[in-house]
mmCIF file of C-alpha atoms and ligand atoms in Angstrom:
data_model
loop_
_atom_site.group_PDB
_atom_site.id
_atom_site.type_symbol
_atom_site.label_atom_id
_atom_site.label_comp_id
_atom_site.label_asym_id
_atom_site.label_seq_id
_atom_site.Cartn_x
_atom_site.Cartn_y
_atom_site.Cartn_z
ATOM 1 C CA MET A 185 42.188 -16.937 -35.968
ATOM 2 C CA ALA A 186 42.642 -12.615 -36.102
ATOM 3 C CA ASP A 187 45.783 -11.512 -36.566
ATOM 4 C CA LEU A 188 46.694 -9.063 -33.227
ATOM 5 C CA HIS A 189 49.331 -7.458 -34.312
ATOM 6 C CA SER A 190 49.751 -4.056 -32.742
ATOM 7 C CA VAL A 191 52.383 -1.171 -32.476
ATOM 8 C CA TYR A 192 52.660 0.735 -28.896
ATOM 9 C CA LEU A 193 55.530 3.467 -28.619
ATOM 10 C CA GLY A 194 57.152 1.623 -32.092
ATOM 11 C CA LEU A 195 57.217 -1.994 -30.653
ATOM 12 C CA ARG A 196 55.428 -4.731 -32.573
ATOM 13 C CA LEU A 197 53.923 -7.178 -29.957
ATOM 14 C CA ARG A 198 52.205 -10.205 -31.099
ATOM 15 C CA ASN A 199 49.221 -8.957 -29.673
ATOM 16 C CA PRO A 200 47.904 -5.472 -27.100
ATOM 17 C CA LEU A 201 48.086 -7.620 -23.677
ATOM 18 C CA ILE A 202 50.754 -6.205 -21.809
ATOM 19 C CA ILE A 203 51.537 -7.152 -17.901
ATOM 20 C CA SER A 204 52.041 -4.182 -15.816
ATOM 21 C CA SER A 205 54.919 -3.097 -13.937
ATOM 22 C CA SER A 206 54.663 -5.376 -10.772
ATOM 23 C CA GLY A 207 55.952 -8.018 -8.366
ATOM 24 C CA LEU A 208 54.712 -10.686 -11.737
ATOM 25 C CA THR A 209 57.873 -8.971 -13.460
ATOM 26 C CA ASP A 210 60.411 -8.724 -11.325
ATOM 27 C CA GLN A 211 62.374 -12.267 -12.184
ATOM 28 C CA VAL A 212 63.216 -13.764 -15.434
ATOM 29 C CA SER A 213 61.784 -16.678 -14.698
ATOM 30 C CA LYS A 214 58.183 -15.402 -14.135
ATOM 31 C CA ILE A 215 58.800 -13.024 -17.899
ATOM 32 C CA LYS A 216 59.163 -16.493 -19.120
ATOM 33 C CA LYS A 217 56.456 -17.793 -17.843
ATOM 34 C CA LEU A 218 54.510 -14.867 -18.753
ATOM 35 C CA GLU A 219 55.929 -14.960 -22.402
ATOM 36 C CA GLU A 220 54.832 -18.372 -22.278
ATOM 37 C CA CYS A 221 51.093 -18.005 -21.990
ATOM 38 C CA GLY A 222 51.081 -15.384 -24.413
ATOM 39 C CA ALA A 223 52.106 -11.880 -23.275
ATOM 40 C CA GLY A 224 52.648 -9.578 -26.158
ATOM 41 C CA ALA A 225 55.098 -7.339 -23.988
ATOM 42 C CA VAL A 226 56.226 -6.609 -20.139
ATOM 43 C CA VAL A 227 56.563 -3.858 -18.166
ATOM 44 C CA LEU A 228 59.484 -4.654 -15.226
ATOM 45 C CA LYS A 229 59.084 -4.080 -11.917
ATOM 46 C CA SER A 230 60.040 -0.589 -10.945
ATOM 47 C CA LEU A 231 63.469 0.463 -10.351
ATOM 48 C CA PHE A 232 63.233 3.261 -7.027
ATOM 49 C CA GLU A 233 66.758 4.906 -6.988
ATOM 50 C CA GLU A 234 67.950 4.761 -3.299
ATOM 51 C CA GLN A 235 68.302 8.768 -3.696
ATOM 52 C CA ILE A 236 64.480 8.712 -4.519
ATOM 53 C CA LEU A 237 63.604 6.602 -1.595
ATOM 54 C CA HIS A 238 65.454 9.646 0.790
ATOM 55 C CA GLU A 239 64.265 12.238 -0.532
ATOM 56 C CA ALA A 240 60.322 10.560 0.086
ATOM 57 C CA GLY A 241 61.372 9.823 3.316
ATOM 58 C CA LYS A 242 62.555 13.855 3.645
ATOM 59 C CA MET A 243 59.149 14.467 2.104
ATOM 60 C CA MET A 244 57.401 12.485 4.812
ATOM 61 C CA ASP A 245 59.535 13.972 7.413
ATOM 62 C CA GLN A 246 57.427 16.915 6.956
ATOM 63 C CA THR A 247 54.130 15.690 6.696
ATOM 64 C CA ASP A 248 51.988 13.203 8.193
ATOM 65 C CA TYR A 249 51.110 10.464 5.764
ATOM 66 C CA PRO A 250 52.728 7.448 6.925
ATOM 67 C CA GLY A 251 50.913 5.515 3.949
ATOM 68 C CA ALA A 252 53.326 7.004 0.460
ATOM 69 C CA GLU A 253 56.497 6.052 2.706
ATOM 70 C CA ASP A 254 55.398 2.047 3.348
ATOM 71 C CA TYR A 255 54.419 2.596 -0.356
ATOM 72 C CA LEU A 256 57.735 3.813 -1.358
ATOM 73 C CA LYS A 257 59.982 0.968 0.380
ATOM 74 C CA VAL A 258 58.019 -1.238 -0.488
ATOM 75 C CA TYR A 259 58.522 -0.560 -4.212
ATOM 76 C CA ALA A 260 62.250 -0.005 -3.266
ATOM 77 C CA ARG A 261 62.923 -3.514 -1.401
ATOM 78 C CA ASN A 262 65.318 -5.408 -2.409
ATOM 79 C CA HIS A 263 66.061 -3.960 -6.022
ATOM 80 C CA SER A 264 69.200 -2.391 -6.372
ATOM 81 C CA VAL A 265 70.355 -0.633 -9.622
ATOM 82 C CA SER A 266 72.991 -3.336 -10.576
ATOM 83 C CA GLU A 267 70.030 -5.956 -10.013
ATOM 84 C CA TYR A 268 67.819 -4.289 -12.426
ATOM 85 C CA LEU A 269 70.529 -4.106 -14.974
ATOM 86 C CA ARG A 270 71.102 -7.706 -15.232
ATOM 87 C CA LEU A 271 67.377 -8.431 -14.885
ATOM 88 C CA ILE A 272 66.978 -6.307 -18.088
ATOM 89 C CA GLU A 273 70.093 -8.025 -19.283
ATOM 90 C CA ASP A 274 68.816 -11.367 -18.663
ATOM 91 C CA ALA A 275 65.603 -11.231 -20.065
ATOM 92 C CA LYS A 276 66.668 -9.624 -23.267
ATOM 93 C CA LYS A 277 68.815 -12.548 -23.809
ATOM 94 C CA GLU A 278 66.164 -15.316 -22.516
ATOM 95 C CA THR A 279 63.020 -13.615 -23.959
ATOM 96 C CA ARG A 280 61.494 -12.778 -27.422
ATOM 97 C CA ILE A 281 58.904 -10.206 -26.199
ATOM 98 C CA PRO A 282 60.018 -6.624 -25.742
ATOM 99 C CA VAL A 283 60.520 -5.411 -22.255
ATOM 100 C CA ILE A 284 60.009 -1.840 -21.088
ATOM 101 C CA ALA A 285 61.842 -1.004 -18.112
ATOM 102 C CA SER A 286 60.342 1.198 -15.703
ATOM 103 C CA ILE A 287 61.302 4.036 -12.917
ATOM 104 C CA ASN A 288 60.118 5.304 -9.997
ATOM 105 C CA CYS A 289 60.570 8.863 -9.803
ATOM 106 C CA VAL A 290 59.438 11.341 -8.053
ATOM 107 C CA SER A 291 62.501 14.087 -8.216
ATOM 108 C CA THR A 292 64.633 15.881 -10.894
ATOM 109 C CA SER A 293 67.749 14.425 -8.519
ATOM 110 C CA GLU A 294 70.655 12.508 -9.795
ATOM 111 C CA TRP A 295 68.783 9.315 -10.698
ATOM 112 C CA ILE A 296 68.159 10.535 -14.554
ATOM 113 C CA ASP A 297 71.754 8.560 -15.169
ATOM 114 C CA PHE A 298 69.907 5.834 -14.562
ATOM 115 C CA ALA A 299 67.848 5.938 -17.753
ATOM 116 C CA ARG A 300 71.022 6.099 -19.681
ATOM 117 C CA ASN A 301 72.676 2.539 -17.821
ATOM 118 C CA ILE A 302 68.911 1.093 -17.938
ATOM 119 C CA GLU A 303 69.059 2.048 -22.657
ATOM 120 C CA GLN A 304 72.764 0.326 -22.504
ATOM 121 C CA ALA A 305 71.209 -2.773 -20.835
ATOM 122 C CA GLY A 306 69.241 -3.564 -23.795
ATOM 123 C CA ALA A 307 65.213 -2.402 -22.736
ATOM 124 C CA ASP A 308 63.267 -1.719 -24.933
ATOM 125 C CA ALA A 309 61.413 0.994 -23.952
ATOM 126 C CA LEU A 310 61.087 3.099 -20.880
ATOM 127 C CA GLU A 311 58.304 3.758 -18.538
ATOM 128 C CA LEU A 312 58.618 6.467 -16.244
ATOM 129 C CA ASN A 313 56.376 6.036 -13.138
ATOM 130 C CA ILE A 314 55.845 9.637 -11.851
ATOM 131 C CA PHE A 315 54.965 9.655 -8.229
ATOM 132 C CA TYR A 316 54.435 12.911 -6.603
ATOM 133 C CA LEU A 317 52.070 14.061 -3.303
ATOM 134 C CA PRO A 318 51.140 17.797 -3.733
ATOM 135 C CA LEU A 319 51.223 18.743 0.027
ATOM 136 C CA GLN A 320 52.474 21.892 -0.333
ATOM 137 C CA THR A 321 49.450 24.157 -0.265
ATOM 138 C CA GLY A 322 51.271 26.764 -1.425
ATOM 139 C CA LYS A 323 52.515 25.507 -4.685
ATOM 140 C CA SER A 324 49.827 25.678 -7.601
ATOM 141 C CA SER A 325 48.840 22.236 -9.413
ATOM 142 C CA ALA A 326 50.845 23.980 -12.619
ATOM 143 C CA ASP A 327 54.057 23.831 -10.547
ATOM 144 C CA TYR A 328 53.281 19.748 -9.989
ATOM 145 C CA GLU A 329 52.614 19.422 -13.264
ATOM 146 C CA ALA A 330 56.053 21.581 -14.136
ATOM 147 C CA ILE A 331 57.667 18.779 -12.406
ATOM 148 C CA TYR A 332 56.159 15.703 -14.006
ATOM 149 C CA LEU A 333 57.231 17.668 -17.274
ATOM 150 C CA ASP A 334 60.685 18.898 -16.375
ATOM 151 C CA LEU A 335 61.032 14.517 -15.571
ATOM 152 C CA ALA A 336 60.196 13.700 -18.717
ATOM 153 C CA SER A 337 62.280 16.000 -20.800
ATOM 154 C CA ARG A 338 65.150 15.228 -18.870
ATOM 155 C CA VAL A 339 65.232 11.756 -19.506
ATOM 156 C CA LYS A 340 64.118 11.814 -23.135
ATOM 157 C CA GLU A 341 67.600 14.297 -23.208
ATOM 158 C CA THR A 342 68.875 11.613 -21.694
ATOM 159 C CA ILE A 343 68.386 8.440 -23.705
ATOM 160 C CA SER A 344 66.788 7.604 -27.263
ATOM 161 C CA ILE A 345 64.523 4.827 -26.524
ATOM 162 C CA PRO A 346 60.919 5.124 -26.197
ATOM 163 C CA LEU A 347 59.797 6.983 -23.852
ATOM 164 C CA ALA A 348 56.195 6.366 -21.737
ATOM 165 C CA VAL A 349 54.835 8.003 -19.111
ATOM 166 C CA LYS A 350 52.602 6.258 -16.442
ATOM 167 C CA LEU A 351 50.206 8.823 -15.383
ATOM 168 C CA GLY A 352 48.227 8.681 -11.953
ATOM 169 C CA GLN A 353 43.638 9.358 -12.227
ATOM 170 C CA HIS A 354 44.339 12.539 -10.564
ATOM 171 C CA PHE A 355 45.219 15.644 -12.909
ATOM 172 C CA THR A 356 43.010 18.721 -13.566
ATOM 173 C CA HIS A 357 43.350 18.870 -16.655
ATOM 174 C CA PRO A 358 44.569 15.001 -18.112
ATOM 175 C CA ALA A 359 44.245 15.571 -21.744
ATOM 176 C CA GLY A 360 46.349 18.699 -21.687
ATOM 177 C CA MET A 361 49.183 16.845 -19.256
ATOM 178 C CA VAL A 362 48.986 14.351 -21.983
ATOM 179 C CA GLU A 363 49.370 17.101 -24.725
ATOM 180 C CA LYS A 364 52.061 18.763 -22.801
ATOM 181 C CA LEU A 365 53.988 15.256 -22.752
ATOM 182 C CA TYR A 366 53.952 14.469 -26.268
ATOM 183 C CA HIS A 367 55.364 18.086 -27.361
ATOM 184 C CA ARG A 368 58.623 16.835 -25.600
ATOM 185 C CA GLY A 369 59.202 13.919 -26.955
ATOM 186 C CA ILE A 370 56.929 10.997 -24.744
ATOM 187 C CA LYS A 371 55.653 8.511 -27.369
ATOM 188 C CA GLY A 372 52.790 7.280 -24.993
ATOM 189 C CA VAL A 373 50.932 7.411 -21.887
ATOM 190 C CA VAL A 374 49.911 4.554 -19.633
ATOM 191 C CA LEU A 375 46.527 6.105 -18.399
ATOM 192 C CA PHE A 376 46.222 5.215 -15.327
ATOM 193 C CA ASN A 377 48.634 3.845 -12.656
ATOM 194 C CA ARG A 378 47.048 2.873 -9.272
ATOM 195 C CA PHE A 379 48.821 3.784 -6.012
ATOM 196 C CA TYR A 380 48.511 2.522 -2.905
ATOM 197 C CA GLU A 381 45.922 3.905 -0.861
ATOM 198 C CA PRO A 382 45.555 4.041 2.884
ATOM 199 C CA ASP A 383 42.489 2.734 4.927
ATOM 200 C CA ILE A 384 41.886 2.455 8.828
ATOM 201 C CA ASP A 385 41.461 -0.752 10.586
ATOM 202 C CA LEU A 386 38.556 0.523 12.865
ATOM 203 C CA GLU A 387 38.546 -2.514 15.348
ATOM 204 C CA HIS A 388 42.407 -2.071 15.917
ATOM 205 C CA MET A 389 42.139 1.834 15.476
ATOM 206 C CA HIS A 390 45.309 1.619 13.254
ATOM 207 C CA PHE A 391 46.129 2.981 9.875
ATOM 208 C CA LYS A 392 46.329 -0.003 7.237
ATOM 209 C CA ALA A 393 47.044 -0.257 3.580
ATOM 210 C CA ALA A 394 43.661 -0.686 1.350
ATOM 211 C CA ASP A 395 43.136 -2.936 -1.411
ATOM 212 C CA VAL A 396 45.866 -3.056 -3.636
ATOM 213 C CA PHE A 397 44.503 -4.813 -6.348
ATOM 214 C CA SER A 398 41.828 -3.382 -8.611
ATOM 215 C CA THR A 399 38.324 -3.860 -9.755
ATOM 216 C CA PRO A 400 36.327 -4.424 -13.064
ATOM 217 C CA SER A 401 34.329 -1.531 -12.036
ATOM 218 C CA GLU A 402 37.453 1.128 -11.704
ATOM 219 C CA LEU A 403 37.161 0.040 -15.774
ATOM 220 C CA SER A 404 35.187 2.638 -16.636
ATOM 221 C CA HIS A 405 37.120 5.678 -15.384
ATOM 222 C CA THR A 406 40.185 4.177 -17.362
ATOM 223 C CA LEU A 407 37.965 3.577 -20.811
ATOM 224 C CA ARG A 408 36.689 7.627 -20.684
ATOM 225 C CA TRP A 409 40.310 9.065 -21.102
ATOM 226 C CA VAL A 410 41.175 6.380 -23.155
ATOM 227 C CA GLY A 411 38.884 7.233 -25.804
ATOM 228 C CA ILE A 412 38.988 11.145 -24.949
ATOM 229 C CA ILE A 413 42.980 11.048 -25.246
ATOM 230 C CA SER A 414 43.880 8.920 -27.812
ATOM 231 C CA SER A 415 41.227 11.273 -29.985
ATOM 232 C CA LEU A 416 42.346 14.321 -28.321
ATOM 233 C CA VAL A 417 46.120 14.462 -28.532
ATOM 234 C CA GLU A 418 46.519 11.448 -31.432
ATOM 235 C CA LYS A 419 50.150 11.359 -32.203
ATOM 236 C CA ILE A 420 51.176 9.537 -28.846
ATOM 237 C CA ASP A 421 50.061 6.304 -28.357
ATOM 238 C CA VAL A 422 47.788 5.326 -25.352
ATOM 239 C CA ALA A 423 48.108 1.935 -23.170
ATOM 240 C CA ALA A 424 45.143 1.518 -20.698
ATOM 241 C CA SER A 425 45.535 0.425 -17.359
ATOM 242 C CA THR A 426 44.048 0.050 -14.008
ATOM 243 C CA GLY A 427 40.470 -2.094 -14.026
ATOM 244 C CA VAL A 428 40.815 -4.329 -17.042
ATOM 245 C CA HIS A 429 40.227 -8.314 -15.592
ATOM 246 C CA THR A 430 38.339 -9.847 -19.102
ATOM 247 C CA SER A 431 38.678 -10.139 -22.530
ATOM 248 C CA GLU A 432 36.112 -7.661 -22.731
ATOM 249 C CA GLY A 433 38.096 -5.672 -21.033
ATOM 250 C CA VAL A 434 40.553 -5.484 -23.008
ATOM 251 C CA LEU A 435 38.521 -5.640 -26.717
ATOM 252 C CA LYS A 436 36.806 -2.580 -24.902
ATOM 253 C CA MET A 437 40.133 -0.349 -24.384
ATOM 254 C CA ILE A 438 41.141 -1.524 -27.885
ATOM 255 C CA LEU A 439 37.635 -0.253 -29.263
ATOM 256 C CA ALA A 440 38.305 3.598 -26.903
ATOM 257 C CA GLY A 441 41.519 3.747 -29.014
ATOM 258 C CA ALA A 442 44.431 2.245 -26.933
ATOM 259 C CA LYS A 443 47.174 1.043 -28.659
ATOM 260 C CA ALA A 444 48.063 -1.406 -25.727
ATOM 261 C CA VAL A 445 46.543 -3.219 -22.688
ATOM 262 C CA MET A 446 47.555 -3.726 -19.357
ATOM 263 C CA MET A 447 46.497 -5.986 -16.648
ATOM 264 C CA CYS A 448 47.911 -6.796 -13.289
ATOM 265 C CA SER A 449 45.612 -7.119 -10.790
ATOM 266 C CA ALA A 450 44.010 -9.733 -13.072
ATOM 267 C CA ILE A 451 47.200 -11.594 -13.711
ATOM 268 C CA TYR A 452 48.089 -11.575 -9.658
ATOM 269 C CA LYS A 453 44.491 -13.339 -9.161
ATOM 270 C CA ASN A 454 44.652 -15.013 -11.513
ATOM 271 C CA GLY A 455 48.122 -16.589 -11.937
ATOM 272 C CA PRO A 456 49.553 -16.233 -15.771
ATOM 273 C CA GLU A 457 47.697 -19.163 -17.254
ATOM 274 C CA TYR A 458 44.661 -16.653 -16.980
ATOM 275 C CA ILE A 459 46.301 -14.832 -20.406
ATOM 276 C CA ARG A 460 45.657 -17.679 -22.654
ATOM 277 C CA LYS A 461 42.416 -17.595 -21.704
ATOM 278 C CA VAL A 462 42.286 -13.944 -22.559
ATOM 279 C CA ILE A 463 43.685 -13.630 -25.788
ATOM 280 C CA SER A 464 41.317 -16.811 -27.121
ATOM 281 C CA GLU A 465 38.329 -15.443 -26.117
ATOM 282 C CA VAL A 466 40.098 -11.798 -27.953
ATOM 283 C CA ASN A 467 39.957 -14.158 -30.800
ATOM 284 C CA GLN A 468 36.932 -15.611 -30.743
ATOM 285 C CA TRP A 469 35.280 -12.317 -30.262
ATOM 286 C CA LEU A 470 36.893 -11.287 -33.496
ATOM 287 C CA ASP A 471 36.401 -14.399 -35.669
ATOM 288 C CA LYS A 472 32.687 -13.801 -34.406
ATOM 289 C CA ASN A 473 32.964 -10.763 -35.943
ATOM 290 C CA ASN A 474 34.700 -11.343 -38.653
ATOM 291 C CA ILE A 475 37.214 -9.136 -37.852
ATOM 292 C CA LYS A 476 40.333 -9.969 -39.754
ATOM 293 C CA ARG A 477 43.279 -7.463 -38.123
ATOM 294 C CA ILE A 478 42.717 -6.167 -34.538
ATOM 295 C CA GLU A 479 44.183 -2.980 -36.046
ATOM 296 C CA GLU A 480 40.063 -2.419 -37.521
ATOM 297 C CA LEU A 481 38.714 -2.594 -33.833
ATOM 298 C CA ARG A 482 40.977 0.175 -32.989
ATOM 299 C CA GLY A 483 39.340 3.645 -32.229
ATOM 300 C CA ARG A 484 35.993 2.687 -33.777
ATOM 301 C CA LEU A 485 34.397 3.745 -30.853
ATOM 302 C CA SER A 486 37.067 6.723 -29.390
ATOM 303 C CA TYR A 487 36.044 10.017 -28.662
ATOM 304 C CA GLY A 488 36.863 11.027 -31.931
ATOM 305 C CA SER A 489 34.466 8.486 -33.890
ATOM 306 C CA LEU A 490 31.611 9.032 -31.830
ATOM 307 C CA GLU A 491 28.898 10.374 -34.052
ATOM 308 C CA ASN A 492 27.475 11.687 -29.953
ATOM 309 C CA PRO A 493 31.234 12.153 -28.257
ATOM 310 C CA ALA A 494 28.440 13.969 -25.318
ATOM 311 C CA ALA A 495 28.179 10.188 -24.446
ATOM 312 C CA TYR A 496 31.875 10.848 -23.241
ATOM 313 C CA GLU A 497 31.319 14.155 -21.964
ATOM 314 C CA ARG A 498 28.306 13.019 -19.438
ATOM 315 C CA ALA A 499 29.189 12.833 -16.093
ATOM 316 C CA GLN A 500 25.960 14.056 -14.009
ATOM 317 C CA PHE A 501 22.858 11.693 -13.579
ATOM 318 C CA MET A 502 20.149 14.163 -14.076
ATOM 319 C CA LYS A 503 18.693 11.721 -16.594
ATOM 320 C CA TYR A 504 19.070 8.389 -14.252
ATOM 321 C CA PHE A 505 17.291 10.873 -11.439
ATOM 322 C CA SER A 506 14.506 11.333 -14.176
ATOM 323 C CA ALA A 507 14.096 8.167 -15.249
ATOM 324 C CA LEU A 508 14.035 6.168 -11.746
ATOM 325 C CA HIS A 509 11.181 8.384 -10.032
HETATM 326 C C1 FMN B 820 51.094 -5.216 -6.017
HETATM 327 C C2 FMN B 820 51.330 -4.110 -7.159
HETATM 328 C C3 FMN B 820 53.048 -3.979 -7.009
HETATM 329 C C4 FMN B 820 53.089 -2.482 -8.083
HETATM 330 N N1 FMN B 820 54.454 -2.325 -8.309
HETATM 331 C C5 FMN B 820 54.191 -0.836 -9.050
HETATM 332 C C6 FMN B 820 55.543 -0.673 -9.689
HETATM 333 O O1 FMN B 820 56.645 -1.083 -9.266
HETATM 334 N N2 FMN B 820 55.369 0.389 -10.815
HETATM 335 C C7 FMN B 820 54.561 0.972 -11.812
HETATM 336 O O2 FMN B 820 54.419 1.564 -12.472
HETATM 337 N N3 FMN B 820 52.765 0.112 -11.132
HETATM 338 C C8 FMN B 820 53.215 -0.857 -10.269
HETATM 339 N N4 FMN B 820 51.637 -0.941 -9.472
HETATM 340 C C9 FMN B 820 50.763 -1.355 -10.474
HETATM 341 C C10 FMN B 820 50.004 -1.877 -11.741
HETATM 342 O O3 FMN B 820 51.080 -1.350 -12.130
HETATM 343 C C11 FMN B 820 49.128 -1.212 -12.409
HETATM 344 O O4 FMN B 820 49.440 -0.015 -12.850
HETATM 345 C C12 FMN B 820 47.511 -1.422 -11.447
HETATM 346 O O5 FMN B 820 47.631 -2.303 -10.711
HETATM 347 C C13 FMN B 820 46.796 -0.939 -12.300
HETATM 348 O O6 FMN B 820 46.472 -1.678 -12.929
HETATM 349 P P1 FMN B 820 45.240 -3.082 -12.779
HETATM 350 O O7 FMN B 820 43.714 -2.606 -12.803
HETATM 351 O O8 FMN B 820 45.190 -4.006 -14.008
HETATM 352 O O9 FMN B 820 46.101 -4.211 -11.633
HETATM 353 C C14 FMN B 820 51.659 -2.107 -8.754
HETATM 354 C C15 FMN B 820 50.617 -2.940 -8.807
HETATM 355 C C16 FMN B 820 50.300 -3.835 -7.517
HETATM 356 C C17 FMN B 820 48.923 -4.839 -7.439
#
């Protein structure tokens, strides 16, 4: 069996598979089960501070976008700060895998103090799940990006455990954004968060939630940016998230340059025991290819390692059209 040890955010993981921030990680009993089934680490369910919710409410009052408010409310339910801190303490006491806490941020308000409490409770690292809906047409993209950067800097000033920022998929210049985060002391980025999205029920003509789970077809978008950003901003750790449903997905992300690979939807759908299958298949594949350490694989097919990196850059279908006609 190959050595699967990986280092992410300076934390030593027994394997690179991390269970993403979600309802899968909101109780110690669940975290213990994930550890027993072989998870390399967990990111706890995000903490949504009251202030954030309040501000989100105000933000939503000015818009006609009820979906986003519902999303925040669902996340916030039953998660008071003290409960959250207890979850960190208990998870640290009762498991041995790294425990990464997560805060959902929408503004630079007093909640930053909670980051200090999270550090004191013993979290090994903190992931910032930043969600900011750009609704003010008078503002520029740079104005919105400045909010992310300011948040990251302020938390970095507050605590000394490693910090990761979990980004959404829709930045104009993701690599530039990650480079800026790196210069603010951020150790890792999670590419990408997959937010609640709206849908419309045509039969009853009302607004509803789109499918909350990803599909394996979403892997490609993640793969492109993991490959590119792990090459262009080499010093930051990249964790892949969204669309990884199988052991093949894990291996592809490592080949593209990911330090860690996160899974959420696949575990919701298949249960925690599925982790054993994924890890065992990763091992089988490495054995079959005579690879002794997963580290040997990392970044072998990243943007920077390819002789012809155009494969990562290609976005238009011209070639396919000519082949199909
Ligand atoms: C039910 C559910 C709850 C989630 N809660 C959170 C959360 O609290 N914080 C967060 O950063 N991401 C949250 N996410 C997003 C996941 O962590 C993950 O980034 C996303 O589902 C994409 O990964 P996947 O393709 O493996 O599902 C949630 C996702 C789901 C499906």
